Every structure is written in structure tokens, then in C-alpha cells.
Coordinates of C-alpha atoms in Angstrom, one line a residue:
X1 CA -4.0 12.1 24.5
X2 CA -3.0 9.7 27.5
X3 CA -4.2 6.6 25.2
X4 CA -2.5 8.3 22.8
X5 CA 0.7 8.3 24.0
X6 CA 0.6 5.0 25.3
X7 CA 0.7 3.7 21.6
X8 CA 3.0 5.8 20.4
X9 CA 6.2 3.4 21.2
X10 CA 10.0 4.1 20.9
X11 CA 10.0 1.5 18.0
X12 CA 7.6 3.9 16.2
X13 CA 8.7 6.9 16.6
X14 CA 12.6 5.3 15.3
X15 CA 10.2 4.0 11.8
X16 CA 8.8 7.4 11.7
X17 CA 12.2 9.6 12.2
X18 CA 14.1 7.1 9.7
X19 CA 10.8 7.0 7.5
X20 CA 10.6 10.8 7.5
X21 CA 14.1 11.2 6.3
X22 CA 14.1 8.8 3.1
X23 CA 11.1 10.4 2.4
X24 CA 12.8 13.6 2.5
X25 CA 15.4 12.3 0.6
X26 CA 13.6 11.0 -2.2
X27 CA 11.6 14.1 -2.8
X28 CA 14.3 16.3 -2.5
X29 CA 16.9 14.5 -4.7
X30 CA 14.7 13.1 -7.6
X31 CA 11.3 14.5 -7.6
X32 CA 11.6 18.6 -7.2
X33 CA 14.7 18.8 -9.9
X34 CA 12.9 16.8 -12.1
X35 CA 9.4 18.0 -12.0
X36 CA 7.6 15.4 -10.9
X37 CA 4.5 15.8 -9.0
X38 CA 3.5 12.0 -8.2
X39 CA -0.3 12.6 -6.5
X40 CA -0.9 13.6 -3.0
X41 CA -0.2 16.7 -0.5
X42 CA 3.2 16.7 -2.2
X43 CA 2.6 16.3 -5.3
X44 CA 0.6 19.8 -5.0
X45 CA 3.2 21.0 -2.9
X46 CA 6.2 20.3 -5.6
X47 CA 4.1 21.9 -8.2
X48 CA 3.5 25.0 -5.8
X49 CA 7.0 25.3 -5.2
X50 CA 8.0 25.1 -8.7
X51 CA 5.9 28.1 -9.6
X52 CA 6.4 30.4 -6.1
X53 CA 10.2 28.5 -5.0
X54 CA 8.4 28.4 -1.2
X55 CA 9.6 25.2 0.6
X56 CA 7.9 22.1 -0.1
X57 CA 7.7 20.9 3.2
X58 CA 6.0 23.8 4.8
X59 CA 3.6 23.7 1.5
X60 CA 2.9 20.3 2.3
X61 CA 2.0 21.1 5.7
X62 CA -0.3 24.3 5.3
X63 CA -1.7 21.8 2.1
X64 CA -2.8 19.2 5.3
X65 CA -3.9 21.7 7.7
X66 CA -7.7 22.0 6.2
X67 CA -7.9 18.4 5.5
X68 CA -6.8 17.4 8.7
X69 CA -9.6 19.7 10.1
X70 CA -11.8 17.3 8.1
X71 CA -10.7 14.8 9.7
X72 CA -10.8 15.4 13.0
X73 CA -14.7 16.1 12.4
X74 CA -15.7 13.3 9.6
X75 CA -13.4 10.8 10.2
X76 CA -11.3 10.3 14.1
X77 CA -9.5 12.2 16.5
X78 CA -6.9 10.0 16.8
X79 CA -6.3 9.6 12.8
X80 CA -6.4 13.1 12.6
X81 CA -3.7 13.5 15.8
X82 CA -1.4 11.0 14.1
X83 CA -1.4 12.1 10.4
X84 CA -0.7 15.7 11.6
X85 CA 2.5 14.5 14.1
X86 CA 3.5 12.9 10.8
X87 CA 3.2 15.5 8.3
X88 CA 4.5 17.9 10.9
X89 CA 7.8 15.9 11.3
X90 CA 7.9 15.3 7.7
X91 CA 7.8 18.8 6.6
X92 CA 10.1 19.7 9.0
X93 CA 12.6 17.0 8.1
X94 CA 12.6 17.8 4.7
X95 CA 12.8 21.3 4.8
X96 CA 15.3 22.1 8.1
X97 CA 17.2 18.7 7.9
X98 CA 17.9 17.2 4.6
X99 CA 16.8 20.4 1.6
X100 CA 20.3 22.4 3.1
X101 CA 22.6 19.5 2.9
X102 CA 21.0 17.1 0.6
X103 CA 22.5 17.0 -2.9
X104 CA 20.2 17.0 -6.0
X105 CA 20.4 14.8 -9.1
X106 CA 19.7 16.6 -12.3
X107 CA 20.0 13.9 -14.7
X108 CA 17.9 11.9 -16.8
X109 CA 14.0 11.7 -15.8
X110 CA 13.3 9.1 -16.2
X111 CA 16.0 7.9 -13.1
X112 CA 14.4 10.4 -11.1
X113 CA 11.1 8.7 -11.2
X114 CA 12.2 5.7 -10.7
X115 CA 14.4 5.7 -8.1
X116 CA 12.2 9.1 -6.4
X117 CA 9.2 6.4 -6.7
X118 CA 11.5 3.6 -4.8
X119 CA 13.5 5.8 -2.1
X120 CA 9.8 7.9 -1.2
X121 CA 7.6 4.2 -1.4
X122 CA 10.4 2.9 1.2
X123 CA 10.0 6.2 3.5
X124 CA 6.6 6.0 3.6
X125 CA 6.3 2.3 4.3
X126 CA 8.5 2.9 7.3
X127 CA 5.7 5.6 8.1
X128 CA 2.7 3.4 7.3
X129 CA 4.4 0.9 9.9
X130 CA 3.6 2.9 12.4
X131 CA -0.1 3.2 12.1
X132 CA -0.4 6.4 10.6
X133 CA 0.1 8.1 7.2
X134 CA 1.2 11.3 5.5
X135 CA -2.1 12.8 5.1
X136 CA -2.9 14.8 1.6
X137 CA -4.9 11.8 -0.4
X138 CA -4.8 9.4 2.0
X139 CA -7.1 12.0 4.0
X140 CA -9.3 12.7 0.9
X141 CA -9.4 9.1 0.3
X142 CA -11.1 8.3 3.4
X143 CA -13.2 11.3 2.9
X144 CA -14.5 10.0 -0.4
X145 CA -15.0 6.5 0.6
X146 CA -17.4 7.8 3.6
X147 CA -19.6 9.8 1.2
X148 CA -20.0 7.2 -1.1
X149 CA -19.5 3.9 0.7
X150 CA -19.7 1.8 -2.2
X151 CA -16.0 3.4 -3.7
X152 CA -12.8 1.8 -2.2
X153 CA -10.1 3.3 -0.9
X154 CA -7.9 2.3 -3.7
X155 CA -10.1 3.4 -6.6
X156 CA -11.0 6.9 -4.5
X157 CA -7.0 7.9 -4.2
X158 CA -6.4 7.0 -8.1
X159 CA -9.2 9.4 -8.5
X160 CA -7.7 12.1 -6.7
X161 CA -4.1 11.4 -7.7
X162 CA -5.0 11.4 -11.2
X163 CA -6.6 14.8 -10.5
X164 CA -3.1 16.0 -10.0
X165 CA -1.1 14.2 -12.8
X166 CA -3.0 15.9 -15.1
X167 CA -2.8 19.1 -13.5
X168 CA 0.9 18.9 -13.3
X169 CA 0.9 18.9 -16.7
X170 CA -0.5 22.6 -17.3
X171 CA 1.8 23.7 -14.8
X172 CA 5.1 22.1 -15.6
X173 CA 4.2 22.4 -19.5
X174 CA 5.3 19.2 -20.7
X175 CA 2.7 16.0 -20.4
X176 CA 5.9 14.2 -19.9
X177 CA 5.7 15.2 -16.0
X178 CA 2.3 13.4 -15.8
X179 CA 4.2 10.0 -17.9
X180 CA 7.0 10.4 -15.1
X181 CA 4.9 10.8 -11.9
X182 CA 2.5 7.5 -13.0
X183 CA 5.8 5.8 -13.0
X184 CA 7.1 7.7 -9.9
X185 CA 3.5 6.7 -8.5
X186 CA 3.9 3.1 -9.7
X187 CA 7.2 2.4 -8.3
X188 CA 5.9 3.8 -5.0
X189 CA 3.3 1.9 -4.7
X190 CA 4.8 -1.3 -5.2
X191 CA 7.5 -0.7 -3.0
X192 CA 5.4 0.3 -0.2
X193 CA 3.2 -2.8 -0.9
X194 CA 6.8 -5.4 -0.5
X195 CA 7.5 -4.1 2.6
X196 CA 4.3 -3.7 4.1
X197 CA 3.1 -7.1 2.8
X198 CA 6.1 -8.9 2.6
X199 CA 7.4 -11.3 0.1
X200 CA 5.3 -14.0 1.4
X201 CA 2.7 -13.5 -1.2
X202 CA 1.1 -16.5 -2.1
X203 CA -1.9 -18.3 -3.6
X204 CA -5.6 -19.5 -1.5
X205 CA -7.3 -22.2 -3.3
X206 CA -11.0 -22.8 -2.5
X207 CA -11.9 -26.1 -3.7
X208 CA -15.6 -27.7 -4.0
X209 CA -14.9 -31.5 -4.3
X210 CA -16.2 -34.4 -3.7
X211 CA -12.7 -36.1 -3.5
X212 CA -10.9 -34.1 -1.1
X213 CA -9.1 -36.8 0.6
X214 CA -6.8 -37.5 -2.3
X215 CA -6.1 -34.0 -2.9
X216 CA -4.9 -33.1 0.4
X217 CA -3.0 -36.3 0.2
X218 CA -0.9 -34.9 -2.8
X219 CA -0.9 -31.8 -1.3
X220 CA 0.7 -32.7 1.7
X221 CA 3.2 -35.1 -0.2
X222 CA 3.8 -33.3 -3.4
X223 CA 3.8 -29.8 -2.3
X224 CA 4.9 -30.0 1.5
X225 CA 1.6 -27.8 2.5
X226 CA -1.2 -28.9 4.3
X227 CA -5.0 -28.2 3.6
X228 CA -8.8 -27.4 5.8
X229 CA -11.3 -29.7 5.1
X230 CA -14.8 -28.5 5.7
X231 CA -18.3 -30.8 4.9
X232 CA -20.6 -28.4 2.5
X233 CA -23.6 -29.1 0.9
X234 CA -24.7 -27.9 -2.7
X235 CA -27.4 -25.7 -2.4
X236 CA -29.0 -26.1 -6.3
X237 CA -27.8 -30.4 -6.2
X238 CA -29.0 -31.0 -2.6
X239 CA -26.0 -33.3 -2.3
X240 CA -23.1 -33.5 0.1
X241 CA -19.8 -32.2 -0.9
X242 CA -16.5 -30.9 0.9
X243 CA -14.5 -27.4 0.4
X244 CA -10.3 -27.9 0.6
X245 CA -8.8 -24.7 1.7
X246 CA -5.3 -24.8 0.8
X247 CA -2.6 -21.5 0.6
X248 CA 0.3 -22.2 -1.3
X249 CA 3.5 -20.0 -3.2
X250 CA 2.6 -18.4 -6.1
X251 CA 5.5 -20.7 -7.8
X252 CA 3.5 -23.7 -6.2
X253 CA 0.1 -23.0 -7.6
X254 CA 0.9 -24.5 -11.2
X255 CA 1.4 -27.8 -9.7
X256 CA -1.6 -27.4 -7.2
X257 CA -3.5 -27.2 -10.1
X258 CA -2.6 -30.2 -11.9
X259 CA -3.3 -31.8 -8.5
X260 CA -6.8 -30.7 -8.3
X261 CA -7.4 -31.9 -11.5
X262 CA -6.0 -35.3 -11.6
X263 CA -7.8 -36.3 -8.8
X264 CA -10.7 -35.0 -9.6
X265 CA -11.7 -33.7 -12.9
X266 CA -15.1 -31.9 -12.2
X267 CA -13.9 -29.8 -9.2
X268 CA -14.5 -26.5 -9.0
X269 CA -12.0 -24.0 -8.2
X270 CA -11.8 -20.4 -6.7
X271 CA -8.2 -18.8 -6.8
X272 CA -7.5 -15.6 -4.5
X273 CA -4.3 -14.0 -4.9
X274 CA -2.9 -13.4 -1.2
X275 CA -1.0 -10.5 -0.2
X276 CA 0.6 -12.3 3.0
X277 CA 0.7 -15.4 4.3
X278 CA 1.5 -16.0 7.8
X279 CA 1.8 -19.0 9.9
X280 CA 3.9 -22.3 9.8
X281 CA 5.6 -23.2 6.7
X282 CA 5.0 -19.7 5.8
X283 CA 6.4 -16.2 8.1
X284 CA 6.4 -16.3 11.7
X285 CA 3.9 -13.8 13.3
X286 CA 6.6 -12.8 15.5
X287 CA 8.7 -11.2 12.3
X288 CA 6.1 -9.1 11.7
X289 CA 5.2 -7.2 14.9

């Protein structure tokens, strides 16, 4: 717990306080007047509440409990520590700070997904920040990927929060709640993916050439970037080659191309979309610690 603590900084616990809050906002506001159960410990929770009225923050909470047992035994202490201080000042944000003063919007749906999807992705970024998560999915995520090692992450929460779009159809009884929390789910997704990530997405070229020189020349020239050089060998031919690494802005990447080619007709090319870039001519490491 002494390790523990000494991680846990002020900085932190500020993202996690300010992240619990917009979350609390956005699920309050938009998602429980409009029916919208968008996957995870919440989801469940909202449609829970929408059949008993109990408070969907202490639902959400007595929905982590067993799953955070799990994971103290299958998984790590400390995950299991952290996810349940969040979802413990989560629940109790949303349901003792913002549910009694927090106004609700009961207009169009299809607003409420969208901007529930935004407001909850930026809250639980802020969260995310801090090392730890939410729980719900995130929990039964890591639980799936362990039992079958082959399954990402990603594909084993679309599983599960698929799981609960359709169910949220039998219990709000319109398949229109299961169109509105993809979108909900969409929007969150991609919001929590800017922040974390950062707008500094870009493109990594791997190059196999045997005329490297003049393609880092443009590159440097032409594009303002700069390129890694590193002597290869082909291992059908038997002949000496070079691989160009070279990360660029996606809006760059058309003109890298043309580069590669110009010089040198027969090179072959591997594209990798990147999700950051950090660095010189790109962001500083320091912005984003």
C-alpha cells in the first residue's frame, strides 16, 4: 500500500476528481434520460436503474465489486486497488455530487448520444491519465484476454459491450437504444483516443530499397523530416539492400509516396498508421508527462 501511495500523486488525483465529475456529468445529463446503455459496468447499471430507479452510481459499484474480486486474484493487486478507488469515487460523485444538482436534457436522442459519448469519453480519458480505469469491461476484458491469449483487448471488450447493446434493447423496448449507445460508444471512444493519443498522429514508412540515399535526400528537403538508415540483406535474393525508416503527418504521407517512387520504382513499402509521434519536429516528451 506504501508503493501504492507513493504513485498516487496530487496531479492524479486532480485528473481523477475532475475526470470523475465530467463523467458524472455526461451520464447523468444525456445517457439515463435518454436510455442509453453504451457497454460496460454502466451501461448495466443505467439499464438496472431504469427498471428498479436505484442510483446508478451505487449500481455501478456493487456491479464492480465481484469483478474486482477477480481481479485481485487473476489479474494484480495493484490494478485491482486502483480500479476500485476509481469506481468508488465515481459512484460516489455521480450519485452524492452531481445526480441532486445536475440538470437533465430530455431532448432529441440522438444529441444525447452524441454529446453523452463526448462529455463521458473526455471524463474517462482524464481517468485513464492516471493509470487506472473504471472497471466493468475493462476488468472482463483483461479477464478474457488471459484465458484466451490469442484475443486482444480491443476485440474482447467489443465482445462484451456488444453483449449489453443488445441486451439493452429487451429492456428499454426499442432497438433504437442499441443504434444510440454504438454511437454513444463510438463518440467515446474516439474522444478518449485524441486525448490520450494526441493529435500528433502520423504515418511510419518502412522502406526496402536499394536507393535510400536519394530518398532521404528528398525527404529531408521536400518534407522537412528526417529518416534511419539501416543495411539489410534479402533473405530469398541473397543480395544487400537498406530499410529507410521515416514517420511523417498523415497530410505528408501523399507526397512521401511520390518520393519513394520517383526515386526508386521497385521499392517496397510497409505503411503503419501511428497513434503518436513524439520527438523533434513532432511533440515534446515533456508535454506529455
Amino acid at each position: 500500500m506504501e508503493k501504492l501511495r507513493e504513485k498516487i500523486s496530487f496531479k492524479d488525483m486532480g485528473l481523477l476528481l475532475v475526470g470523475a465529475v465530467i463523467y458524472s456529468i455526461g451520464t447523468h445529463a444525456f445517457m439515463v434520460p435518454a436510455n442509453i446503455a453504451p457497454g460496460g459496468a454502466s451501461g448495466i447499471a443505467l439499464m438496472v436503474n431504469y427498471l428498479t430507479d436505484l442510483p446508478v452510481g451505487a449500481l455501478t459499484l456493487v456491479l464492480n465489486i465481484p469483478l474486482l474480486i477477480l481481479a485481485w486474484f487473476y489479474l494484480s493487486h495493484r490494478f485491482a486497488i486502483t480500479t476500485a478507488v476509481a469506481s468508488t469515487v465515481c459512484s460516489l460523485i455521480l450519485d452524492m455530487a452531481v445526480a441532486p444538482f445536475c440538470p437533465v436534457y430530455n431532448g432529441d436522442r440522438m444529441l444525447c448520444s452524441l454529446y453523452g459519448g463526448v462529455i463521458v469519453g473526455v471524463g474517462m480519458a482524464m481517468i485513464f491519465m492516471t493509470g487506472t480505469t473504471t472497471g466493468g469491461t475493462d476488468i472482463v476484458g483483461y479477464l478474457l484476454q488471459k484465458k484466451r491469449p490469442h484475443m486482444s483487448i480491443g476485440r474482447a471488450l467489443l465482445i462484451v459491450d456488444s453483449v449489453i447493446l443488445v441486451f439493452s434493447i429487451f429492456v428499454f423496448g426499442n432497438i433504437e437504444a442499441a443504434l444510440f449507445g454504438l454511437i454513444a460508444l463510438y463518440a467515446q471512444t474516439k474522444v478518449i483516443d485524441s486525448i490520450i493519443y494526441g493529435g500528433d498522429a502520423g504515418s511510419m514508412a518502412t522502406v526496402v530499397t536499394k536507393k535510400p540515399d536519394g530518398i532521404a535526400a528528398k525527404i529531408i528537403y521536400e518534407l522537412d523530416r528526417s529518416a534511419t538508415l539501416l543495411p539489410a540483406r534479402g533473405a530469398y535474393s541473397k543480395q544487400d539492400t537498406s530499410v529507410l525508416l521515416c514517420t511523417v503527418r498523415k497530410s505528408q504521407f501523399a507526397k512521401l509516396k511520390k518520393i519513394v517512387y520517383d526515386e526508386d520504382p521497385d521499392a517496397f513499402v510497409m505503411v503503419t498508421e501511428t497513434s503518436e509521434v513524439l520527438g523533434q519536429g513532432f511533440r515534446e516528451f515533456k508535454d506529455t508527462i
